[in-house]
PDB file of C-alpha atoms and ligand atoms in Angstrom:
ATOM      1  CA  UNK L   1      -0.016  -0.006   0.226  1.00 55.00           C
ATOM      2  CA  UNK L   2       2.981   2.432   1.335  1.00 71.00           C
ATOM      3  CA  UNK L   3       4.746   1.328  -2.043  1.00 65.00           C
ATOM      4  CA  UNK L   4       1.299   2.420  -4.215  1.00 74.00           C
ATOM      5  CA  UNK L   5       1.287   5.849  -2.953  1.00 64.00           C
ATOM      6  CA  UNK L   6       4.760   6.311  -3.749  1.00 73.00           C
ATOM      7  CA  UNK L   7       4.152   4.623  -7.009  1.00 58.00           C
ATOM      8  CA  UNK L   8       1.064   7.276  -7.573  1.00 57.00           C
ATOM      9  CA  UNK L   9       3.103   9.998  -6.412  1.00 61.00           C
ATOM     10  CA  UNK L  10       6.039   9.243  -8.475  1.00 61.00           C
ATOM     11  CA  UNK L  11       3.453   9.415 -11.884  1.00 60.00           C
ATOM     12  CA  UNK L  12       2.135  12.233 -11.560  1.00 57.00           C
ATOM     13  CA  UNK L  13       5.666  14.345 -10.773  1.00 55.00           C
ATOM     14  CA  UNK L  14       6.502  12.880 -13.381  1.00 47.00           C
ATOM     15  CA  UNK L  15       3.319  13.695 -15.667  1.00 46.00           C
ATOM     16  CA  UNK L  16       3.282  16.966 -14.474  1.00 51.00           C
ATOM     17  CA  UNK L  17       7.111  17.161 -15.820  1.00 57.00           C
ATOM     18  CA  UNK L  18       6.270  15.788 -19.090  1.00 52.00           C
ATOM     19  CA  UNK L  19       3.165  18.137 -19.600  1.00 51.00           C
ATOM     20  CA  UNK L  20       5.686  20.771 -18.463  1.00 53.00           C
ATOM     21  CA  UNK L  21       8.289  20.284 -20.903  1.00 55.00           C
ATOM     22  CA  UNK L  22       6.534  19.604 -24.019  1.00 54.00           C
ATOM     23  CA  UNK L  23       4.019  22.976 -22.884  1.00 51.00           C
ATOM     24  CA  UNK L  24       7.068  24.691 -24.978  1.00 50.00           C
ATOM     25  CA  UNK L  25       5.210  27.116 -26.956  1.00 50.00           C
ATOM     26  CA  UNK L  26       7.513  27.178 -30.619  1.00 53.00           C
ATOM     27  CA  UNK L  27       8.864  30.813 -29.963  1.00 53.00           C
ATOM     28  CA  UNK L  28      11.158  29.678 -26.898  1.00 57.00           C
ATOM     29  CA  UNK L  29      12.775  27.407 -29.289  1.00 63.00           C
ATOM     30  CA  UNK L  30      13.887  30.173 -31.853  1.00 67.00           C
ATOM     31  CA  UNK L  31      16.915  30.866 -31.523  1.00 74.00           C
ATOM     32  CA  UNK L  32      18.246  34.574 -30.384  1.00 85.00           C
ATOM     33  CA  UNK L  33      18.115  37.519 -33.200  1.00 91.00           C
ATOM     34  CA  UNK L  34      20.867  38.614 -33.924  1.00 93.00           C
ATOM     35  CA  UNK L  35      21.821  42.543 -34.987  1.00 95.00           C
ATOM     36  CA  UNK L  36      24.474  43.534 -37.192  1.00 96.00           C
ATOM     37  CA  UNK L  37      26.037  46.131 -39.127  1.00 97.00           C
ATOM     38  CA  UNK L  38      27.019  45.220 -42.364  1.00 98.00           C
ATOM     39  CA  UNK L  39      29.381  47.981 -44.503  1.00 98.00           C
ATOM     40  CA  UNK L  40      30.037  47.541 -48.132  1.00 98.00           C
ATOM     41  CA  UNK L  41      33.420  46.138 -48.381  1.00 97.00           C
ATOM     42  CA  UNK L  42      34.870  47.471 -51.896  1.00 95.00           C
ATOM     43  CA  UNK L  43      37.283  45.247 -51.420  1.00 96.00           C
ATOM     44  CA  UNK L  44      35.192  41.745 -50.647  1.00 97.00           C
ATOM     45  CA  UNK L  45      32.570  43.011 -53.471  1.00 96.00           C
ATOM     46  CA  UNK L  46      35.634  43.391 -56.056  1.00 96.00           C
ATOM     47  CA  UNK L  47      37.064  39.813 -55.250  1.00 95.00           C
ATOM     48  CA  UNK L  48      34.246  37.931 -55.392  1.00 96.00           C
ATOM     49  CA  UNK L  49      33.331  40.385 -58.821  1.00 94.00           C
ATOM     50  CA  UNK L  50      36.436  38.368 -60.005  1.00 94.00           C
ATOM     51  CA  UNK L  51      35.803  35.279 -59.414  1.00 94.00           C
ATOM     52  CA  UNK L  52      32.553  35.579 -61.378  1.00 92.00           C
ATOM     53  CA  UNK L  53      34.362  37.173 -64.135  1.00 92.00           C
ATOM     54  CA  UNK L  54      37.216  35.035 -64.275  1.00 92.00           C
ATOM     55  CA  UNK L  55      34.904  31.715 -63.538  1.00 90.00           C
ATOM     56  CA  UNK L  56      37.865  30.670 -60.640  1.00 89.00           C
ATOM     57  CA  UNK L  57      36.253  27.520 -59.583  1.00 88.00           C
ATOM     58  CA  UNK L  58      38.088  26.795 -57.108  1.00 89.00           C
ATOM     59  CA  UNK L  59      37.755  30.080 -55.530  1.00 92.00           C
ATOM     60  CA  UNK L  60      34.474  30.514 -52.734  1.00 93.00           C
ATOM     61  CA  UNK L  61      32.713  33.829 -52.713  1.00 96.00           C
ATOM     62  CA  UNK L  62      33.421  36.157 -49.645  1.00 97.00           C
ATOM     63  CA  UNK L  63      29.578  36.230 -48.268  1.00 97.00           C
ATOM     64  CA  UNK L  64      28.606  39.096 -45.951  1.00 97.00           C
ATOM     65  CA  UNK L  65      26.040  37.264 -43.722  1.00 96.00           C
ATOM     66  CA  UNK L  66      26.593  33.445 -42.542  1.00 94.00           C
ATOM     67  CA  UNK L  67      25.818  30.870 -40.159  1.00 95.00           C
ATOM     68  CA  UNK L  68      27.243  27.834 -39.012  1.00 91.00           C
ATOM     69  CA  UNK L  69      26.597  24.362 -38.986  1.00 90.00           C
ATOM     70  CA  UNK L  70      24.148  24.088 -42.058  1.00 91.00           C
ATOM     71  CA  UNK L  71      22.254  26.922 -39.871  1.00 94.00           C
ATOM     72  CA  UNK L  72      20.264  28.527 -42.653  1.00 95.00           C
ATOM     73  CA  UNK L  73      19.133  32.469 -42.432  1.00 96.00           C
ATOM     74  CA  UNK L  74      16.604  33.855 -41.864  1.00 96.00           C
ATOM     75  CA  UNK L  75      16.013  37.449 -42.055  1.00 97.00           C
ATOM     76  CA  UNK L  76      13.438  40.019 -40.170  1.00 97.00           C
ATOM     77  CA  UNK L  77      14.860  43.388 -40.312  1.00 98.00           C
ATOM     78  CA  UNK L  78      17.070  44.894 -42.820  1.00 98.00           C
ATOM     79  CA  UNK L  79      17.231  49.173 -42.896  1.00 98.00           C
ATOM     80  CA  UNK L  80      19.755  50.665 -45.634  1.00 98.00           C
ATOM     81  CA  UNK L  81      21.622  53.864 -44.312  1.00 98.00           C
ATOM     82  CA  UNK L  82      24.648  56.132 -44.297  1.00 97.00           C
ATOM     83  CA  UNK L  83      27.497  55.017 -42.477  1.00 97.00           C
ATOM     84  CA  UNK L  84      29.148  56.430 -40.160  1.00 96.00           C
ATOM     85  CA  UNK L  85      33.270  56.850 -38.665  1.00 96.00           C
ATOM     86  CA  UNK L  86      32.359  54.796 -36.062  1.00 97.00           C
ATOM     87  CA  UNK L  87      29.720  52.326 -37.898  1.00 97.00           C
ATOM     88  CA  UNK L  88      32.007  51.280 -41.241  1.00 97.00           C
ATOM     89  CA  UNK L  89      35.342  52.810 -40.230  1.00 97.00           C
ATOM     90  CA  UNK L  90      36.991  50.560 -43.223  1.00 96.00           C
ATOM     91  CA  UNK L  91      34.802  52.850 -45.786  1.00 97.00           C
ATOM     92  CA  UNK L  92      36.071  56.320 -44.688  1.00 96.00           C
ATOM     93  CA  UNK L  93      39.847  55.251 -44.752  1.00 95.00           C
ATOM     94  CA  UNK L  94      39.404  53.590 -48.061  1.00 94.00           C
ATOM     95  CA  UNK L  95      37.330  56.003 -50.285  1.00 93.00           C
ATOM     96  CA  UNK L  96      39.334  59.555 -48.759  1.00 90.00           C
ATOM     97  CA  UNK L  97      38.963  60.964 -52.177  1.00 91.00           C
ATOM     98  CA  UNK L  98      35.404  60.396 -52.583  1.00 93.00           C
ATOM     99  CA  UNK L  99      32.871  63.315 -50.644  1.00 93.00           C
ATOM    100  CA  UNK L 100      30.494  62.103 -47.679  1.00 94.00           C
ATOM    101  CA  UNK L 101      27.476  63.257 -46.601  1.00 91.00           C
ATOM    102  CA  UNK L 102      24.812  62.653 -44.918  1.00 93.00           C
ATOM    103  CA  UNK L 103      21.542  63.666 -44.763  1.00 95.00           C
ATOM    104  CA  UNK L 104      20.103  66.426 -42.552  1.00 94.00           C
ATOM    105  CA  UNK L 105      16.281  65.817 -42.786  1.00 97.00           C
ATOM    106  CA  UNK L 106      16.894  62.499 -42.164  1.00 96.00           C
ATOM    107  CA  UNK L 107      13.977  61.502 -44.089  1.00 97.00           C
ATOM    108  CA  UNK L 108      15.305  58.680 -46.399  1.00 97.00           C
ATOM    109  CA  UNK L 109      13.308  57.016 -49.385  1.00 97.00           C
ATOM    110  CA  UNK L 110      13.963  53.232 -49.934  1.00 97.00           C
ATOM    111  CA  UNK L 111      15.308  52.364 -46.314  1.00 97.00           C
ATOM    112  CA  UNK L 112      13.311  49.498 -45.551  1.00 98.00           C
ATOM    113  CA  UNK L 113      15.517  47.077 -47.484  1.00 98.00           C
ATOM    114  CA  UNK L 114      13.979  44.215 -45.877  1.00 98.00           C
ATOM    115  CA  UNK L 115      12.227  42.655 -48.739  1.00 98.00           C
ATOM    116  CA  UNK L 116      14.918  42.520 -51.146  1.00 98.00           C
ATOM    117  CA  UNK L 117      17.518  40.841 -48.511  1.00 98.00           C
ATOM    118  CA  UNK L 118      15.128  38.477 -47.624  1.00 98.00           C
ATOM    119  CA  UNK L 119      15.136  37.162 -51.270  1.00 97.00           C
ATOM    120  CA  UNK L 120      18.686  37.971 -51.624  1.00 97.00           C
ATOM    121  CA  UNK L 121      19.529  35.894 -48.483  1.00 97.00           C
ATOM    122  CA  UNK L 122      16.936  33.905 -46.679  1.00 97.00           C
ATOM    123  CA  UNK L 123      17.006  30.497 -46.563  1.00 96.00           C
ATOM    124  CA  UNK L 124      20.853  30.015 -47.206  1.00 96.00           C
ATOM    125  CA  UNK L 125      23.771  28.963 -45.651  1.00 96.00           C
ATOM    126  CA  UNK L 126      25.959  31.983 -46.496  1.00 97.00           C
ATOM    127  CA  UNK L 127      24.746  35.654 -48.374  1.00 97.00           C
ATOM    128  CA  UNK L 128      26.759  37.158 -50.815  1.00 97.00           C
ATOM    129  CA  UNK L 129      25.429  40.072 -52.055  1.00 97.00           C
ATOM    130  CA  UNK L 130      26.758  43.264 -54.050  1.00 96.00           C
ATOM    131  CA  UNK L 131      25.822  46.188 -52.130  1.00 98.00           C
ATOM    132  CA  UNK L 132      24.279  47.333 -55.731  1.00 96.00           C
ATOM    133  CA  UNK L 133      21.484  45.077 -55.766  1.00 96.00           C
ATOM    134  CA  UNK L 134      20.073  47.468 -53.222  1.00 98.00           C
ATOM    135  CA  UNK L 135      17.807  50.343 -54.290  1.00 97.00           C
ATOM    136  CA  UNK L 136      19.815  53.410 -53.979  1.00 97.00           C
ATOM    137  CA  UNK L 137      18.986  55.505 -50.574  1.00 98.00           C
ATOM    138  CA  UNK L 138      17.296  58.236 -50.779  1.00 98.00           C
ATOM    139  CA  UNK L 139      17.232  61.471 -49.020  1.00 97.00           C
ATOM    140  CA  UNK L 140      14.633  64.573 -49.064  1.00 97.00           C
ATOM    141  CA  UNK L 141      15.687  67.205 -48.799  1.00 95.00           C
ATOM    142  CA  UNK L 142      13.648  70.516 -46.793  1.00 95.00           C
ATOM    143  CA  UNK L 143      12.451  71.825 -50.135  1.00 95.00           C
ATOM    144  CA  UNK L 144      11.326  68.247 -50.776  1.00 95.00           C
ATOM    145  CA  UNK L 145      14.022  67.918 -52.878  1.00 96.00           C
ATOM    146  CA  UNK L 146      15.262  64.884 -53.774  1.00 97.00           C
ATOM    147  CA  UNK L 147      18.907  63.556 -53.621  1.00 95.00           C
ATOM    148  CA  UNK L 148      21.222  60.663 -53.444  1.00 96.00           C
ATOM    149  CA  UNK L 149      23.458  59.249 -50.652  1.00 97.00           C
ATOM    150  CA  UNK L 150      27.002  57.394 -52.222  1.00 96.00           C
ATOM    151  CA  UNK L 151      26.976  53.968 -52.112  1.00 96.00           C
ATOM    152  CA  UNK L 152      30.443  53.877 -50.828  1.00 97.00           C
ATOM    153  CA  UNK L 153      29.278  54.734 -47.811  1.00 97.00           C
ATOM    154  CA  UNK L 154      26.424  52.398 -47.521  1.00 98.00           C
ATOM    155  CA  UNK L 155      25.232  49.955 -45.146  1.00 98.00           C
ATOM    156  CA  UNK L 156      22.580  47.733 -43.937  1.00 98.00           C
ATOM    157  CA  UNK L 157      21.024  47.875 -40.467  1.00 98.00           C
ATOM    158  CA  UNK L 158      20.522  43.936 -39.878  1.00 97.00           C
ATOM    159  CA  UNK L 159      17.781  41.822 -37.857  1.00 97.00           C
ATOM    160  CA  UNK L 160      18.241  37.887 -38.725  1.00 97.00           C
ATOM    161  CA  UNK L 161      18.813  34.536 -37.469  1.00 95.00           C
ATOM    162  CA  UNK L 162      20.661  30.575 -37.647  1.00 95.00           C
ATOM    163  CA  UNK L 163      17.549  28.539 -37.909  1.00 93.00           C
ATOM    164  CA  UNK L 164      19.544  24.851 -37.143  1.00 86.00           C
ATOM    165  CA  UNK L 165      18.642  21.927 -38.940  1.00 71.00           C
ATOM    166  CA  UNK L 166      17.421  20.543 -35.852  1.00 61.00           C
ATOM    167  CA  UNK L 167      14.447  22.707 -35.298  1.00 50.00           C
ATOM    168  CA  UNK L 168      12.661  21.213 -38.103  1.00 54.00           C
ATOM    169  CA  UNK L 169      13.359  17.270 -36.490  1.00 53.00           C
ATOM    170  CA  UNK L 170      11.808  18.363 -33.373  1.00 57.00           C
ATOM    171  CA  UNK L 171      11.614  14.854 -31.253  1.00 57.00           C
ATOM    172  CA  UNK L 172       8.035  15.291 -30.025  1.00 59.00           C
ATOM    173  CA  UNK L 173       5.297  16.190 -32.574  1.00 57.00           C
ATOM    174  CA  UNK L 174       3.772  18.791 -33.968  1.00 55.00           C
ATOM    175  CA  UNK L 175       0.576  18.421 -33.472  1.00 56.00           C
ATOM    176  CA  UNK L 176       0.086  20.270 -30.358  1.00 53.00           C
ATOM    177  CA  UNK L 177       1.279  23.891 -32.370  1.00 52.00           C
ATOM    178  CA  UNK L 178      -2.539  22.351 -34.514  1.00 52.00           C
ATOM    179  CA  UNK L 179      -5.859  24.079 -34.261  1.00 52.00           C
ATOM    180  CA  UNK L 180      -6.737  21.453 -33.819  1.00 49.00           C
ATOM    181  CA  UNK L 181      -5.450  20.124 -30.862  1.00 47.00           C
ATOM    182  CA  UNK L 182      -6.215  23.791 -29.358  1.00 49.00           C
ATOM    183  CA  UNK L 183      -8.060  21.912 -27.036  1.00 51.00           C
ATOM    184  CA  UNK L 184      -5.957  20.034 -25.093  1.00 49.00           C
ATOM    185  CA  UNK L 185      -3.558  22.747 -24.713  1.00 51.00           C
ATOM    186  CA  UNK L 186      -6.125  25.234 -23.316  1.00 52.00           C
ATOM    187  CA  UNK L 187      -6.916  22.188 -20.805  1.00 49.00           C
ATOM    188  CA  UNK L 188      -3.620  19.568 -20.305  1.00 50.00           C
ATOM    189  CA  UNK L 189      -4.849  18.515 -16.826  1.00 48.00           C
ATOM    190  CA  UNK L 190      -7.800  17.059 -18.066  1.00 49.00           C
ATOM    191  CA  UNK L 191      -5.901  13.977 -18.683  1.00 48.00           C
ATOM    192  CA  UNK L 192      -4.639  14.146 -15.260  1.00 49.00           C
ATOM    193  CA  UNK L 193      -7.422  13.657 -12.879  1.00 51.00           C
ATOM    194  CA  UNK L 194      -7.349  11.446 -10.659  1.00 52.00           C
ATOM    195  CA  UNK L 195      -9.866   8.445 -12.276  1.00 52.00           C
ATOM    196  CA  UNK L 196      -7.884   8.638 -14.541  1.00 53.00           C
ATOM    197  CA  UNK L 197      -4.672   7.512 -12.577  1.00 52.00           C
ATOM    198  CA  UNK L 198      -6.682   5.443 -10.636  1.00 56.00           C
ATOM    199  CA  UNK L 199      -7.954   2.940 -13.503  1.00 56.00           C
ATOM    200  CA  UNK L 200      -4.655   2.334 -14.381  1.00 53.00           C
ATOM    201  CA  UNK L 201      -3.611   0.615 -10.921  1.00 51.00           C
TER     202      UNK L 201
HETATM  203  C1  LIG P 301       9.772  46.854 -43.713  1.00 87.20           C
HETATM  204  O1  LIG P 301       9.353  46.462 -45.040  1.00 87.20           O
HETATM  205  C2  LIG P 301       8.669  45.320 -44.401  1.00 87.20           C
HETATM  206  C3  LIG P 301       8.435  44.319 -45.483  1.00 87.20           C
HETATM  207  O2  LIG P 301       7.257  45.642 -46.564  1.00 87.20           O
HETATM  208  C4  LIG P 301       7.648  45.680 -43.894  1.00 87.20           C
HETATM  209  O3  LIG P 301       6.767  44.256 -43.253  1.00 87.20           O
HETATM  210  C5  LIG P 301       7.761  46.468 -42.335  1.00 87.20           C
HETATM  211  O4  LIG P 301       6.825  46.832 -41.541  1.00 87.20           O
HETATM  212  C6  LIG P 301       8.400  47.411 -42.779  1.00 87.20           C
HETATM  213  N1  LIG P 301       9.160  48.289 -41.530  1.00 87.20           N
HETATM  214  C7  LIG P 301       9.533  49.542 -40.924  1.00 87.20           C
HETATM  215  C8  LIG P 301      10.404  49.852 -40.578  1.00 87.20           C
HETATM  216  O5  LIG P 301       9.042  50.196 -42.408  1.00 87.20           O
END
């Protein structure tokens, strides 16, 4: 009798633990998002262009963004912006002869490049692109005149994550995220009633 009670307590504890552990919401499984500023790098872009032009089979193009261990990129947000000395110091060293100017009004057009970067990078392990594949960042000044900002000083503020393949092979069923099963999620303790447990014994 004493043993039966102990076993019962053990089973109830296990069941509660099981319900709690399988009650993970999908967002917890999402890898954390990374925030990065990607500076246009004229040297990388030249090298990549050279590899393509000369069909150098044994050389790989350098990506602007990459994941490791077969994880794939998922872009959440990408904003095209004019660089600053602190965000992209290399640009200022290399482009000494290019005139740098900002947008006094901070009124930009074409700055949201989320869709373009998504098309270029989503689902890939490494994302190689060229800044001339992005729209030209425009500034709208006080007189509503529109002018182009220099590509030499462009950067992209990026929010993304690397999704590991493991996530697509979850060890437990996907059923619980199915809308058909929401009733069970709302009443997870229904199957834990004393009566049901009693039947087991
Ligand atoms: C940027 O564009 C994407 C896709 O069109 C949109 O979902 C998102 O809300 C935009 N973000 C901002 C801050 O405008």
